[in-house]
Each structure stands twice: as structure tokens, then as C-alpha cells.
DNA sequence: CTCAAAATGAGTTGCGTACCTCAAAACACC
DNA sequence: GGTGTTTTGAGGTACGCAACTCATTTTGAG
């Protein structure tokens, strides 16, 4: 009836006794310090395994006096999504200080590889962990690898650099996000046939191009009655997005679906409304902000694909902390889901 | 450029000096122990406020030696959703034991108020915290209140008892979940008109009736072309669900939508398939299990409304721990979202 | 067998808090 | 002023581990 999940509370001393060695030797093994015969290492590790021993995290944390410092390298300038991440980190401040963790924001131009790489290089040695919104570029990859080699824990945030040796990626699978957007547009358009427009920031951005790829894949394979128009580039700016979309709407009267891949949502919505086609066109975009929330409630947007920024911020901190402590990562917990947000499940 | 988020690392000794009292007095104030003049209490609290002092959680945890014990009171018998919660708790075992936390499962008949209440009473005193899948009933409410009065922290899990004095509810808003299901069915049906069927476990269950309420609300107000048929009760069993639905499908050729409120999904799917209407009827249900995953991939189910069981398990533990430690709860983090899961964003 | 190097034991200190005891001081009351 | 009560101070111990020193034992090479 009452089924217990946790082990008994052994201490290092118990492990030492079990392995027939002294506390000092267990300590050496536990921290990979030199001067222990391979055979002894094995005996100690066996004792640890056998008892499923976990060092008491509170005791370990207390003993190592030194506070941990993490850096968050984020885009400079006004990006609502990034501001949300920063805000959620702010909400954690009591949590952080109760654990004597220091989190510092470093603003930089993440779109310029050399600037970003240089920013990363300056962090070396000063921090126990770094979270970075990274551009996928050889220079950046090298900078990340240097940090890792210097013993800093690195997680990529929102945008990944899979070819680097970063310890973890906190963000969504953008191809799947694009596929989800495609399925939604296709299903919500229903029986109608017609054309589908795509507005992106730039196809040079990895996350945008991956989303477009996934979207197109689904449209081609599952919704043959819908034809996808060439991708418009709005550079994530409202004005330009509005302009290019307005022109396209003028030329095609049979547009039934619209996928906005990045930002510039305000402009996209305005072009739709001005053309008087807000209700006929199925409009799917990304992220839940004050604006998209309003558009969803008004029925202008039909769905938003979202990655929970609060979750991303907290997951990044937790992952960095677990890495620094040598604790296992709860993969399931730290995985960022692709949220489908419609009017009735607005968070 | 580098903007720091966290406070400096003061200790109790610093606070004592600031307030002009001894460590012992600060300790008395911090733990609401008697024997301190009101005026002195004020001075100490002021010093704490002024410095935004947070006790070092690791030190506090270490000092109080006594391990914490939590109990999870869950339904006995084979319920896949509950089994998932249990499995996720199992995945946390390393995390738990590194913090010297004991989590025990208590299986009981949560559908019988008196049995459930009795189970809760037996826990009094033995646990620092209790998470319970609770039926909303006066006897249960009283049992919960008794636990709270005895100093045990209580969170309701999945199913709430809002009228009790439980400290926290970990679960979704079921009315909103029903609304979301309704919006999905309506939108995915598209231009067609016809009838919509509802299969529930029992309308006596609070979560089921709330979901039906939300679903009907949306259908009535936003999809006037769809008419909702009377609710079928399948008691969350496959056989009975299949039987009642098969009969209904036989009587109505114009069913275009189906909402399965609870379990019994296997039977519902079978009735649909056997009638050869798997593809024409928009089928929305709850929870991501091995079965619903398969049905989504096959295209039999169109969407699943899901509350992440892993998140619920971990949130319950974190909330109980925060309550026990007197730490603030990260509301945003512990809030359970209503996930819309379609084929392309299957977790 | 000898000797240096490697491996190990034994012990100390400190981290910041909880929890406890005992004595001293301050206070209230008659 | 004396009495009893309340408030405060001072100090200690313990929690489990990290990080260190130094002495001692074991090992392997010559």
C-alpha cells in the first residue's frame, strides 16, 4: 500500500567503511582527484553504486563556499520574446539568492558572428555556466568549444549550435514547430482550396528556415489542394512585413492561409485587416505576447505556436546548475514543448 | 551591459549585527519562537527586509537533519494517467534522494469519500506534506482541513477541492480544457454542419462535468451549425464506451464531431472504426498515452487535450518542498497548462 | 634489498543554519 | 527594595561534505 521511492540516508563515511578505505580516498574518487590506484577507484565506485549513494546536495553546496555565477548572453535591442525571458529570470531572484546563485545578463549583437564570438571569449573563466542565444556559425562554434574546454558549462538557448560541444540545448525543435503550423493551417482551412502565404524574418536564420522547411513538408504531403506561395521576407520588422504582405494580398484573391514565421506580427495583422480579409484567411504565427494574445482573442489570429519563455529561462538555470553540481538532468522536465495556443487555452 | 540579478551573500550574523541583537534572537524571530518583545521583532524583521536577506537554503536544509517525507494519495487500480504520474516520480528518485526527500505512494479508493477521508486521517503527523487526488466531498474536505491544521502541507492533484484550505492545487482548469476541446472540434469540422457526440466517464465526477460544461458553452455560442447530442456515460471503461457509442452512431448518420471526456478511449476508437467513420468524424480526446499517441499518428484522433503528467508530478513535489521550507512558490512554473497535442507536436 | 614515488589514512577546518542550554539582564508588580 | 517573570545574550553542537595538510604505508623499479 505504501510504496517508498527513496533510498536510505547514507553518508560518505558509510561508503568509506563499505569500501574499506578512508574518507579521504572516497573524496578523491568522487572528485576525480589523482593519486588513487585504479583498483581502489573501482572498489569505491562499486560501493557507491551498490548503495545508490547520492551525496547530500545541501551539504555539498554548503561546503564549497564559492558562489556560482551564470551568464545569459542575449540579443541587445527590443525583442519582446527575449525581454520575457529576462523578466522570468527576474522573478526567480529570491530562488536564486536563496541558493547563492548569481545570474548576469550580457547583451550583445547575436546576429554578428564575430561580435558574438568575442563576447563569449570574454566570459571565459569568470563564470561557472553560460547560456547563449547562439547563431550557428563556425566562429561561434569555436568560441563555444573554447568555453567548454575551459570547464565552463554551456547551454544554447532558443537557437542551437548542434555542431558545437555545448552541453545542452534549451529550446524547441523548429522543424516540428513548422510542421505543427502547417498541420494547423491545413486543418483549419478545411475543405477550401487556395493559396498559402509565408512571411519570415529571413531565411538566413536557422530557426526560421527550419520552420519553413517543416511547414512546406506538411503542406506538400498532406494538403495538395493548397499551394504555397514563395516566402516573403519581412526582416522581423512591422513596416516591411506589412508592405510585402499587402502587395501579395493584392495580387492573389484566393489566399486562404497565412503563416507568420517570426516577429513583425503587428504589420502582418495590419495588412490582413486593411485588406478586409482578417476573418477569411487562416492566420497562424508564433509566440504569445500581448499583441498575439489580443489578436487571438479578436479572432484575427487562429493559433500561435509557442515556446514557453518562462520555462526556457528556468530550464536553462536548472540545467546549468545540475551540470555544475554534477547532478543528472531531468530530461523530461527540461524539454521545451511546442505549445499550440488558441483562444481558449491562452495561458 | 552585464546586469546582475542577485543579492549579496549576507548571513544571519550580519542581520544580527545590523539589528543590534544576538544570533539567538534573530533565530527566534525567524522561526516565530516566543519570548521576543514585539518591538525587537520589528527591528529584526526590518533588518531582514532592508537587506532582502534570504537564509541559505542549503545550510538550512543541512542543519535540520530530519529528512522530509511526502505522501502521494492516488487511486488504486489500473489508471494509465496515474501510472504515468507514478512513473515520473520514480524518474526523480536520484533527485529526491540527493535532497534526502522521501516520497511514498498511498493507494486508496479515491472515489469513495469515506475511504479517502479515512486514508487521509491515518497520514496525520507522519508526513511533512501530502499530495492527494481528491474527490470534492464534505468528508474529504474536512479530512484535508484536519491535515492542514495539524501542520501538514497539502496540495490537491489533478482534481481540486476548492472549498478546503489546501495550500495549492496542481492541475488544469477543466472548464477551460472543455472549451479548448470545443473550439478544436468546431474549427476542425470546418464548414460542415451536423451533430456532435460526447462520451464521458460519469457526469458525477467534477472534472468531467466541468469539461462538458466548457465544451457545451463553446459549441452553443460559436458553432450554431453543430448540435450537441446528449452525453453518453461510459464509466471510463472500454467495453461500455464502445457499446453506447456504437448504438449512437447507428442512429445518427450525420455525426461530424466526437468529444471523449475521460478514459475508455480504446472502446471509443473501436466503435468509430467499426462503423467505418474514423476519418469523417473529428475526434478529440484527453491525455497522451501509448494508445492516444497511436490514434493520433493513424489519424483516427485529431487532437488530444493533455495535462503533462510529468509536470504535475514534479510540480507537486516542488510545491510541497517549497511550502515545507517556507520558500515562495514560483506560480508561473507550477501552473499546469492545457496542452493541445496533434500529430506533429507529439511530445 | 633499497629507495623514491605513489597511494592511502587520519585529521582539521569551515560553510550557514537549526536547535538547545544556561546565565544574565531587563522589566513589571507590589 | 525585593520578587518573580520575561527577554536577551553567549555559546555549544550537529548536519554532511569540500578541501586541505601531513604522516604513514604500500608499491614498483633498479
XYZ file of C-alpha atoms (C1' of nucleotides) in Angstrom:
754
model
C 0.000 0.000 0.000
C 2.663 2.500 0.944
C 5.404 2.148 -1.591
C 8.587 4.073 -0.884
C 10.597 5.682 -3.624
C 13.774 6.837 -1.993
C 16.951 5.324 -0.654
C 18.217 5.360 2.891
C 20.331 8.243 4.021
C 23.902 7.021 3.809
C 26.841 9.347 4.121
C 30.334 9.380 2.708
C 31.547 7.798 5.917
C 29.351 4.778 5.312
C 30.667 4.424 1.801
C 34.234 4.619 3.091
C 33.592 1.848 5.572
C 31.883 -0.303 2.951
C 34.758 0.087 0.527
C 37.335 -0.442 3.251
C 39.063 2.859 2.629
C 39.291 6.208 4.353
C 37.133 9.258 3.841
C 39.982 10.972 2.029
C 40.120 8.307 -0.616
C 36.385 8.388 -1.226
C 36.693 12.124 -1.613
C 39.493 11.683 -4.139
C 37.459 9.258 -6.174
C 34.329 11.349 -6.017
C 36.127 14.388 -7.395
C 38.426 12.636 -9.810
C 41.464 13.719 -7.912
C 44.696 11.926 -8.776
C 46.623 9.523 -6.610
C 44.291 6.577 -6.345
C 45.032 3.154 -7.752
C 42.591 2.083 -10.488
C 41.647 -0.941 -8.473
C 40.767 1.162 -5.437
C 38.756 3.514 -7.609
C 36.764 0.556 -8.772
C 36.094 -0.651 -5.254
C 34.901 2.746 -4.132
C 32.702 3.235 -7.164
C 31.244 -0.197 -6.642
C 30.293 0.695 -3.096
C 28.658 3.888 -4.323
C 26.711 2.027 -6.996
C 25.710 -0.762 -4.690
C 24.085 1.654 -2.278
C 22.817 4.045 -4.919
C 24.590 6.678 -2.873
C 23.890 10.318 -3.651
C 25.948 12.993 -1.928
C 23.682 15.268 0.069
C 23.345 18.200 -2.274
C 22.760 20.678 0.554
C 25.929 19.626 2.341
C 27.962 19.754 -0.855
C 26.629 23.156 -1.726
C 27.354 24.493 1.717
C 30.848 23.113 1.820
C 32.002 24.660 -1.399
C 31.560 28.221 -0.113
C 32.252 29.779 -3.500
C 29.009 31.086 -5.026
C 28.231 30.045 -8.563
C 27.898 32.587 -11.348
C 25.986 32.114 -14.581
C 25.868 34.425 -17.593
C 22.988 34.786 -20.048
C 24.158 36.075 -23.416
C 21.150 37.592 -25.166
C 20.386 39.848 -28.108
C 20.635 43.575 -27.440
C 17.719 45.718 -28.554
C 13.983 45.435 -28.058
C 12.897 41.864 -28.678
C 9.716 41.044 -26.773
C 10.498 37.366 -26.559
C 13.923 37.962 -25.075
C 12.526 40.560 -22.709
C 10.121 37.939 -21.446
C 12.953 35.557 -20.745
C 14.745 38.280 -18.830
C 11.589 39.115 -16.893
C 11.152 35.499 -15.855
C 14.730 35.357 -14.653
C 13.935 38.406 -12.577
C 11.017 36.593 -10.991
C 13.412 33.909 -9.828
C 15.626 36.292 -7.907
C 14.535 35.086 -4.467
C 15.011 31.499 -5.586
C 18.426 32.333 -6.928
C 19.675 34.218 -3.927
C 18.454 31.541 -1.513
C 20.853 29.275 -3.374
C 23.573 31.886 -3.583
C 23.461 31.834 -7.386
C 24.442 34.859 -9.399
C 22.879 35.339 -12.814
C 24.085 38.117 -15.057
C 22.698 39.308 -18.357
C 25.123 40.066 -21.150
C 23.619 41.928 -24.093
C 25.354 41.618 -27.408
C 24.734 41.528 -31.130
C 23.981 37.851 -31.505
C 23.492 38.253 -35.254
C 27.098 39.229 -35.901
C 29.187 36.066 -35.529
C 32.448 37.821 -34.745
C 30.875 40.102 -32.148
C 29.098 37.186 -30.516
C 32.236 35.054 -30.524
C 34.198 37.892 -28.973
C 31.564 38.337 -26.269
C 31.766 34.669 -25.432
C 35.542 34.730 -25.233
C 35.482 37.490 -22.618
C 33.387 35.306 -20.325
C 35.951 32.568 -20.065
C 36.996 31.798 -16.534
C 34.626 34.210 -14.851
C 31.556 32.023 -14.936
C 30.549 28.533 -13.945
C 27.986 28.415 -16.709
C 26.845 30.305 -19.781
C 23.504 30.284 -21.584
C 23.663 31.760 -25.043
C 21.219 32.559 -27.814
C 23.579 31.417 -30.484
C 23.960 31.913 -34.189
C 25.105 28.781 -35.960
C 28.439 29.886 -37.404
C 31.955 28.403 -37.319
C 33.338 31.297 -35.293
C 30.620 30.963 -32.704
C 31.023 27.227 -32.604
C 34.740 27.644 -31.872
C 34.029 30.153 -29.110
C 31.562 27.764 -27.502
C 34.032 24.901 -27.692
C 36.697 27.069 -26.070
C 34.399 27.809 -23.183
C 33.619 24.135 -22.758
C 37.305 23.265 -22.812
C 37.925 25.844 -20.125
C 35.489 23.976 -17.889
C 32.522 26.303 -18.291
C 29.116 24.666 -18.695
C 27.380 25.889 -21.821
C 23.772 25.619 -22.894
C 22.364 27.063 -26.086
C 19.065 28.846 -25.659
C 16.227 29.103 -28.204
C 18.634 28.718 -31.113
C 21.060 25.804 -31.200
C 24.565 25.147 -32.484
C 24.366 21.395 -32.802
C 27.856 21.033 -34.208
C 29.422 22.545 -31.094
C 30.163 20.656 -27.906
C 27.608 22.622 -25.839
C 26.308 20.507 -23.012
C 22.629 21.057 -23.658
C 20.112 22.800 -25.870
C 17.120 24.507 -24.281
C 14.602 25.204 -26.999
C 12.183 23.627 -29.386
C 12.598 21.501 -32.484
C 11.877 24.140 -35.099
C 11.166 21.699 -37.892
C 8.451 20.122 -35.795
C 7.162 23.597 -34.955
C 6.858 24.351 -38.668
C 5.109 21.049 -39.246
C 2.678 21.849 -36.477
C 1.940 25.229 -38.007
C 1.381 23.540 -41.358
C -0.999 20.985 -39.946
C -2.962 23.711 -38.196
C -3.279 25.921 -41.257
C -4.277 22.952 -43.383
C -6.809 21.611 -40.934
C -8.331 24.974 -40.108
C -8.697 25.956 -43.764
C -10.848 22.890 -44.095
C -12.384 21.872 -47.383
C -11.444 25.054 -49.205
C -8.627 25.134 -51.701
C -6.414 28.089 -52.483
C -3.045 29.611 -51.745
C -0.992 29.883 -48.598
C 1.415 32.734 -47.844
C 4.527 32.609 -45.668
C 6.106 35.655 -44.044
C 9.507 35.114 -42.445
C 12.163 37.337 -40.893
C 14.943 35.983 -43.013
C 15.629 32.603 -44.467
C 19.203 33.037 -43.281
C 18.172 32.416 -39.697
C 18.390 28.773 -38.834
C 15.199 28.610 -36.811
C 13.193 30.385 -39.472
C 14.426 28.233 -42.310
C 13.776 25.100 -40.279
C 10.228 26.187 -39.564
C 9.608 26.921 -43.218
C 11.013 23.542 -44.137
C 8.688 21.719 -41.772
C 5.724 23.792 -42.822
C 6.277 23.184 -46.528
C 6.809 19.492 -45.932
C 3.399 19.077 -44.356
C 1.643 21.249 -46.898
C 3.078 19.295 -49.798
C 2.387 15.860 -48.409
C -0.958 16.368 -46.769
C -2.756 19.302 -48.226
C -2.392 19.022 -52.008
C -5.291 21.401 -52.527
C -3.286 24.222 -51.004
C -0.402 25.764 -52.889
C 2.357 27.544 -51.030
C 3.476 30.900 -52.371
C 7.139 31.944 -52.336
C 8.373 33.046 -48.914
C 8.187 36.758 -48.143
C 10.967 38.295 -46.086
C 9.932 40.944 -43.594
C 13.141 41.057 -41.547
C 11.041 40.751 -38.399
C 10.008 44.376 -38.827
C 6.392 45.514 -38.743
C 6.616 48.023 -41.559
C 8.328 45.836 -44.055
C 6.212 42.798 -43.205
C 3.047 44.799 -43.766
C 4.312 46.166 -47.038
C 5.305 42.857 -48.644
C 2.198 41.079 -47.436
C -0.147 43.852 -48.611
C 1.302 43.602 -52.085
C 0.886 39.846 -52.131
C -2.719 40.015 -50.918
C -3.442 42.456 -53.709
C -2.134 40.085 -56.327
C -3.831 36.928 -55.044
C -7.501 36.969 -54.207
C -7.503 33.290 -53.301
C -5.200 33.301 -50.325
C -6.797 31.151 -47.602
C -3.895 30.613 -45.233
C -1.009 32.594 -43.760
C 1.992 31.522 -41.719
C 3.999 34.183 -39.967
C 7.292 32.540 -39.070
C 8.931 35.198 -36.916
C 8.166 38.625 -35.497
C 6.646 41.593 -37.346
C 3.244 40.316 -36.302
C 1.773 43.775 -35.918
C 2.482 44.571 -39.571
C 1.168 41.242 -40.786
C -2.079 41.706 -38.907
C -2.470 45.233 -40.214
C -2.029 44.151 -43.826
C -4.667 41.471 -43.316
C -7.140 43.814 -41.668
C -6.610 46.619 -44.175
C -7.344 44.174 -46.971
C -10.551 43.273 -45.134
C -9.582 39.615 -45.061
C -8.892 39.120 -41.403
C -11.643 36.585 -40.941
C -11.350 34.593 -44.165
C -7.638 33.889 -44.001
C -6.414 31.316 -41.501
C -3.543 33.047 -39.717
C -1.025 31.101 -37.666
C 2.008 32.711 -36.051
C 4.500 32.291 -33.227
C 4.764 33.196 -29.551
C 2.307 34.507 -27.015
C 2.863 38.209 -26.443
C 0.495 41.000 -25.521
C -0.098 41.510 -29.209
C -0.701 37.946 -30.299
C -2.883 37.453 -27.256
C -5.082 40.282 -28.413
C -5.158 39.028 -31.982
C -6.172 35.575 -30.817
C -8.977 36.970 -28.705
C -10.171 39.103 -31.615
C -10.157 36.108 -33.912
C -7.644 37.675 -36.295
C -5.058 35.050 -35.424
C -6.283 31.490 -35.267
C -3.414 29.871 -33.427
C 0.026 30.671 -32.064
C 2.861 28.209 -31.893
C 4.663 28.963 -28.678
C 7.700 28.012 -26.706
C 7.140 28.952 -23.106
C 9.750 31.635 -22.350
C 9.406 31.235 -18.616
C 10.058 27.547 -18.925
C 13.059 28.208 -21.110
C 14.548 30.660 -18.648
C 14.067 28.345 -15.679
C 15.177 25.275 -17.568
C 18.390 26.997 -18.605
C 19.162 27.876 -14.987
C 18.292 24.419 -13.706
C 20.341 22.700 -16.382
C 23.373 24.894 -15.741
C 23.051 24.235 -12.030
C 22.688 20.494 -12.461
C 25.688 20.421 -14.789
C 27.769 22.435 -12.358
C 26.816 20.175 -9.471
C 27.322 17.039 -11.487
C 23.723 16.066 -10.915
C 21.751 14.215 -13.575
C 19.468 16.325 -15.739
C 15.750 15.550 -15.707
C 15.449 15.420 -19.486
C 11.696 15.207 -19.492
C 11.456 18.245 -17.265
C 13.865 20.381 -19.232
C 12.482 19.558 -22.630
C 10.735 22.525 -24.204
C 7.415 21.664 -25.731
C 5.784 23.059 -28.800
C 2.652 24.668 -27.446
C -0.384 25.201 -29.594
C -2.197 28.193 -28.205
C -5.700 29.050 -29.300
C -8.117 31.456 -27.752
C -9.466 29.057 -25.188
C -6.207 27.769 -23.806
C -4.387 31.073 -23.624
C -2.055 30.802 -20.646
C 25.885 45.538 -20.268
C 26.298 42.985 -17.515
C 23.231 43.335 -15.378
C 23.233 41.355 -12.154
C 20.094 39.772 -10.787
C 21.038 38.522 -7.356
C 21.658 39.889 -3.913
C 24.845 39.821 -1.898
C 25.566 36.885 0.370
C 24.710 38.050 3.852
C 24.371 35.648 6.744
C 22.311 35.581 9.884
C 25.258 37.001 11.776
C 25.186 40.103 9.603
C 21.494 40.549 10.243
C 22.060 40.181 13.978
C 24.707 42.883 13.949
C 22.527 45.185 11.848
C 19.584 44.790 14.179
C 21.760 45.152 17.248
C 20.719 41.816 18.712
C 22.257 38.420 19.124
C 22.097 35.470 16.781
C 19.724 33.703 19.142
C 17.176 36.475 18.892
C 17.298 36.538 15.124
C 16.760 32.820 15.203
C 13.747 33.250 17.465
C 12.218 35.812 15.165
C 12.927 33.803 12.051
C 11.139 30.763 13.420
C 8.350 32.544 15.239
C 9.550 31.283 18.563
C 8.128 33.004 21.637
C 9.949 35.240 24.051
C 10.803 38.252 21.959
C 9.396 41.701 22.563
C 7.209 42.968 19.696
C 9.484 45.943 19.261
C 12.547 43.745 18.895
C 10.729 41.552 16.394
C 10.068 44.632 14.335
C 13.695 45.703 14.395
C 14.898 42.301 13.280
C 12.327 41.995 10.538
C 13.247 45.446 9.324
C 16.894 44.437 9.032
C 15.881 41.339 7.078
C 13.692 43.342 4.738
C 16.262 46.074 4.275
C 18.849 43.637 3.074
C 16.449 41.351 1.215
C 18.029 38.611 3.265
C 17.335 35.002 2.282
C 18.522 32.188 4.520
C 20.900 29.930 2.643
C 18.616 27.068 1.731
C 21.450 24.531 1.668
C 22.568 25.447 5.158
C 19.041 25.363 6.498
C 18.408 22.017 4.924
C 21.600 20.582 6.309
C 21.024 21.882 9.792
C 17.585 20.402 10.221
C 18.878 16.844 9.839
C 15.405 15.361 9.874
C 14.524 14.145 6.383
C 11.249 15.297 4.918
C 8.535 12.831 3.997
C 5.782 13.366 1.485
C 2.836 11.113 0.689
C 1.034 10.826 -2.635
C -2.501 9.588 -2.223
C -3.610 8.141 -5.550
C -6.369 5.930 -6.931
C -5.819 2.206 -6.619
C -6.301 0.105 -9.735
C -5.014 0.436 -13.268
C -5.367 4.013 -14.430
C -2.811 4.857 -17.132
C -2.720 8.524 -16.259
C -1.992 7.862 -12.617
C 0.554 5.251 -13.530
C 2.358 7.869 -15.561
C 2.466 10.196 -12.597
C 3.921 7.423 -10.520
C 6.476 6.603 -13.180
C 7.632 10.193 -13.351
C 8.039 10.282 -9.599
C 10.222 7.216 -9.996
C 12.383 9.045 -12.510
C 13.044 11.668 -9.875
C 14.424 9.227 -7.355
C 18.017 10.397 -7.690
C 16.896 13.992 -7.386
C 14.851 13.119 -4.348
C 17.483 11.181 -2.539
C 20.126 13.827 -3.189
C 17.850 16.081 -1.171
C 17.024 13.428 1.378
C 13.351 13.565 0.498
C 11.136 10.540 1.000
C 8.125 10.153 -1.255
C 5.635 7.402 -0.597
C 2.682 6.271 -2.655
C -0.558 5.541 -0.868
C -3.135 3.747 -2.988
C -6.744 4.090 -1.977
C -10.242 4.252 -3.363
C -10.427 7.951 -4.118
C -13.981 7.597 -5.373
C -15.369 6.612 -2.002
C -15.394 9.729 0.165
C -15.328 7.931 3.475
C -12.493 5.623 2.457
C -10.494 8.527 1.109
C -11.108 10.621 4.197
C -10.061 7.724 6.411
C -6.863 7.272 4.396
C -6.046 10.920 4.837
C -6.640 10.800 8.568
C -4.127 7.993 9.010
C -1.411 10.164 7.482
C -1.661 12.885 10.086
C 1.593 13.576 11.852
C 3.679 11.170 9.838
C 4.265 13.394 6.849
C 5.510 16.881 6.137
C 3.350 17.074 3.053
C 0.561 15.261 1.264
C -0.491 15.359 -2.380
C -3.928 13.924 -2.972
C -6.133 13.186 -5.953
C -9.220 14.350 -4.196
C -12.900 13.922 -4.617
C -14.848 17.068 -3.814
C -16.957 15.960 -0.866
C -17.596 17.389 2.605
C -15.944 14.456 4.364
C -12.854 14.766 2.242
C -12.782 18.489 2.732
C -12.851 18.021 6.486
C -10.047 15.475 6.343
C -7.923 17.871 4.306
C -8.586 20.704 6.736
C -7.606 18.469 9.641
C -4.303 17.715 7.972
C -3.679 21.398 7.373
C -4.485 22.205 10.978
C -2.017 19.563 12.106
C 0.695 21.430 10.226
C 0.887 19.158 7.200
C 1.215 20.841 3.828
C -1.480 19.701 1.440
C -1.766 20.043 -2.324
C -4.600 18.671 -4.398
C -3.515 16.917 -7.555
C -5.408 16.724 -10.865
C -8.746 17.126 -9.114
C -9.305 20.001 -6.722
C -11.280 20.632 -3.561
C -11.514 24.394 -3.781
C -13.585 24.760 -0.642
C -10.907 23.167 1.532
C -7.937 25.007 2.983
C -5.414 23.023 0.875
C -2.324 25.120 0.225
C -2.205 24.617 -3.527
C -3.874 22.936 -6.480
C -1.700 21.253 -9.105
C -3.813 20.620 -12.166
C -5.635 22.263 -15.006
C -8.737 24.395 -15.245
C -11.145 21.774 -16.555
C -13.711 24.226 -17.822
C -11.072 25.825 -19.994
C -9.979 22.365 -21.117
C -13.537 21.632 -22.232
C -13.700 24.955 -24.020
C -10.487 24.170 -25.810
C -11.846 20.813 -26.906
C -14.976 22.507 -28.157
C -13.077 25.090 -30.135
C -10.956 22.370 -31.706
C -13.887 20.188 -32.704
C -15.721 23.170 -34.106
C -12.784 24.516 -36.027
C -11.662 21.161 -37.366
C -15.150 20.218 -38.516
C -14.996 23.293 -40.679
C -17.927 24.338 -42.863
C -19.901 21.159 -42.395
C -22.927 21.079 -40.176
C -24.172 18.087 -38.224
C -24.181 16.543 -34.793
C -21.552 16.227 -32.095
C -21.334 13.354 -29.614
C -19.906 13.425 -26.113
C -18.679 10.354 -24.251
C -17.822 10.850 -20.577
C -16.915 8.592 -17.688
C -19.580 9.918 -15.414
C -21.143 13.311 -15.010
C -20.766 12.869 -11.288
C -17.034 13.450 -11.498
C -16.228 17.070 -11.035
C -13.557 17.252 -13.727
C -15.744 15.520 -16.284
C -18.765 17.692 -15.663
C -16.626 20.810 -15.832
C -15.161 19.767 -19.156
C -18.607 19.053 -20.575
C -19.771 22.417 -19.331
C -16.947 24.260 -21.076
C -17.359 22.221 -24.232
C -21.087 22.857 -24.479
C -20.609 26.520 -23.780
C -18.329 26.962 -26.759
C -20.445 24.845 -29.066
C -23.560 26.798 -28.253
C -22.046 30.214 -28.590
C -19.725 29.755 -31.511
C -20.790 26.843 -33.614
C -24.544 27.119 -34.058
C -24.428 24.776 -37.043
C -23.394 21.927 -34.783
C -25.865 20.363 -32.403
C -24.653 18.550 -29.331
C -26.220 15.186 -28.574
C -26.972 14.083 -25.001
C -23.904 12.960 -23.061
C -23.140 9.238 -23.118
C -21.738 7.662 -19.981
C -19.087 5.015 -20.495
C -17.774 4.863 -16.925
C -14.243 5.182 -18.275
C -14.453 1.565 -19.425
C -13.612 0.465 -22.952
C -16.418 -2.039 -23.371
C -19.221 0.136 -22.200
C -17.933 3.194 -24.051
C -17.792 1.236 -27.283
C -21.272 -0.116 -26.784
C -23.035 3.167 -26.109
C -21.191 4.992 -28.859
C -21.828 2.262 -31.441
C -25.526 2.484 -30.802
C -25.478 6.254 -31.150
C -23.522 6.118 -34.402
C -26.086 3.692 -35.732
C -28.895 6.077 -35.000
C -27.285 9.234 -36.345
C -25.675 9.242 -39.768
C -24.778 12.930 -39.539
C -22.361 12.871 -36.624
C -19.343 15.001 -37.581
C -17.649 15.514 -34.221
C -16.860 13.486 -31.109
C -15.509 14.532 -27.733
C -14.246 11.832 -25.414
C -14.077 13.435 -21.996
C -12.340 10.757 -19.971
C -10.811 7.340 -20.442
C -12.281 4.387 -22.363
C -10.547 5.695 -25.442
C -9.863 2.256 -26.826
C -13.579 1.461 -26.958
C -14.480 4.812 -28.447
C -11.939 4.369 -31.224
C -13.159 0.857 -31.928
C -16.772 1.950 -32.275
C -15.700 4.658 -34.702
C -13.573 2.312 -36.799
C -16.138 -0.462 -36.838
C -18.680 1.991 -38.142
C -16.202 2.927 -40.859
C -16.364 6.583 -39.864
C -12.899 7.029 -38.389
C -11.849 9.580 -40.949
C -15.050 11.596 -41.325
C -15.666 12.276 -37.656
C -13.464 14.813 -35.895
C -12.354 13.046 -32.729
C -10.896 14.956 -29.816
C -9.983 13.321 -26.505
C -7.776 13.683 -23.471
C -4.268 12.739 -22.422
C -1.267 11.432 -24.304
C -0.846 7.732 -23.678
C 0.585 4.960 -25.811
C -2.907 4.468 -27.220
C -3.835 8.062 -27.987
C -0.392 8.545 -29.472
C -1.056 5.735 -31.912
C -4.517 7.010 -32.723
C -3.143 10.472 -33.425
C -0.478 9.089 -35.728
C -3.068 6.997 -37.534
C -5.312 9.990 -37.988
C -8.169 8.417 -36.056
C -7.856 11.019 -33.325
C -7.411 14.590 -34.433
C -6.234 16.170 -31.221
C -5.673 15.331 -27.579
C -6.094 17.777 -24.746
C -3.351 16.975 -22.315
C -2.111 17.895 -18.900
C 1.519 16.902 -18.685
C 1.642 14.186 -16.008
C 5.387 14.553 -15.565
C 4.989 18.222 -14.937
C 2.210 17.555 -12.467
C 4.276 15.048 -10.537
C 7.298 17.311 -10.333
C 5.251 20.410 -9.606
C 3.534 18.656 -6.717
C 6.893 17.713 -5.207
C 8.373 21.153 -5.724
C 5.356 22.893 -4.252
C 5.315 20.645 -1.190
C 9.024 21.238 -0.720
C 8.728 24.995 -1.090
C 5.828 25.060 1.346
C 7.747 22.979 3.860
C 10.795 25.197 3.563
C 8.775 28.370 3.698
C 10.094 29.372 0.302
C 7.940 31.299 -2.146
C 6.274 29.251 -4.883
C 7.090 30.085 -8.493
C 3.464 30.290 -9.580
C 4.252 30.565 -13.229
C 6.441 27.488 -13.067
C 3.973 25.342 -11.167
C 0.954 26.239 -13.234
C -0.240 23.320 -15.334
C -1.016 24.220 -18.892
C -3.682 22.863 -21.146
C -1.684 21.298 -23.937
C -3.144 20.791 -27.368
C -1.413 17.793 -28.878
C -1.732 16.959 -32.543
C 0.249 14.561 -34.612
C 3.087 16.948 -35.353
C 3.745 18.214 -31.864
C 3.508 14.907 -30.071
C 5.910 15.120 -27.155
C 67.034 -5.316 -0.636
C 66.805 -0.266 -1.104
C 64.867 3.897 -2.052
C 61.931 7.078 -4.182
C 57.423 7.590 -5.784
C 52.792 6.550 -5.375
C 48.895 5.554 -2.618
C 46.399 5.931 1.448
C 44.985 7.199 6.224
C 43.996 10.421 9.739
C 42.791 14.547 10.874
C 41.388 19.582 10.682
C 38.726 23.491 9.335
C 34.832 25.850 7.654
C 30.375 26.500 5.206
C 25.392 28.808 7.440
C 21.859 27.335 9.741
C 18.749 24.826 13.473
C 18.157 23.769 17.969
C 19.405 23.627 22.537
C 21.041 25.144 27.349
C 22.120 28.279 30.822
C 23.066 32.585 32.713
C 22.466 37.427 32.791
C 19.887 41.405 32.121
C 15.700 43.986 31.840
C 11.288 44.562 33.246
C 6.728 44.546 35.907
C 4.486 44.459 40.070
C 3.623 45.008 44.839
C 13.567 47.239 47.533
C 12.590 42.752 46.565
C 10.328 39.245 43.950
C 9.137 36.736 40.018
C 8.716 36.837 35.087
C 10.079 37.947 30.571
C 13.543 38.955 27.393
C 18.080 38.630 25.670
C 22.906 37.108 25.161
C 26.514 33.795 24.756
C 27.854 29.697 23.463
C 27.888 24.999 22.019
C 26.819 21.009 18.985
C 25.443 18.922 14.912
C 24.375 18.467 9.989
C 27.449 16.147 5.511
C 30.661 17.429 2.631
C 34.903 20.005 0.289
C 39.364 20.938 0.541
C 43.408 20.745 2.535
C 47.854 19.049 5.205
C 50.941 15.811 6.738
C 52.341 11.389 8.228
C 52.423 6.680 7.137
C 52.105 2.639 4.367
C 52.475 0.265 0.047
C 54.326 -0.360 -4.376
C 57.466 -0.886 -8.140
C 61.928 -0.119 -10.333
C 66.638 -0.786 -10.066
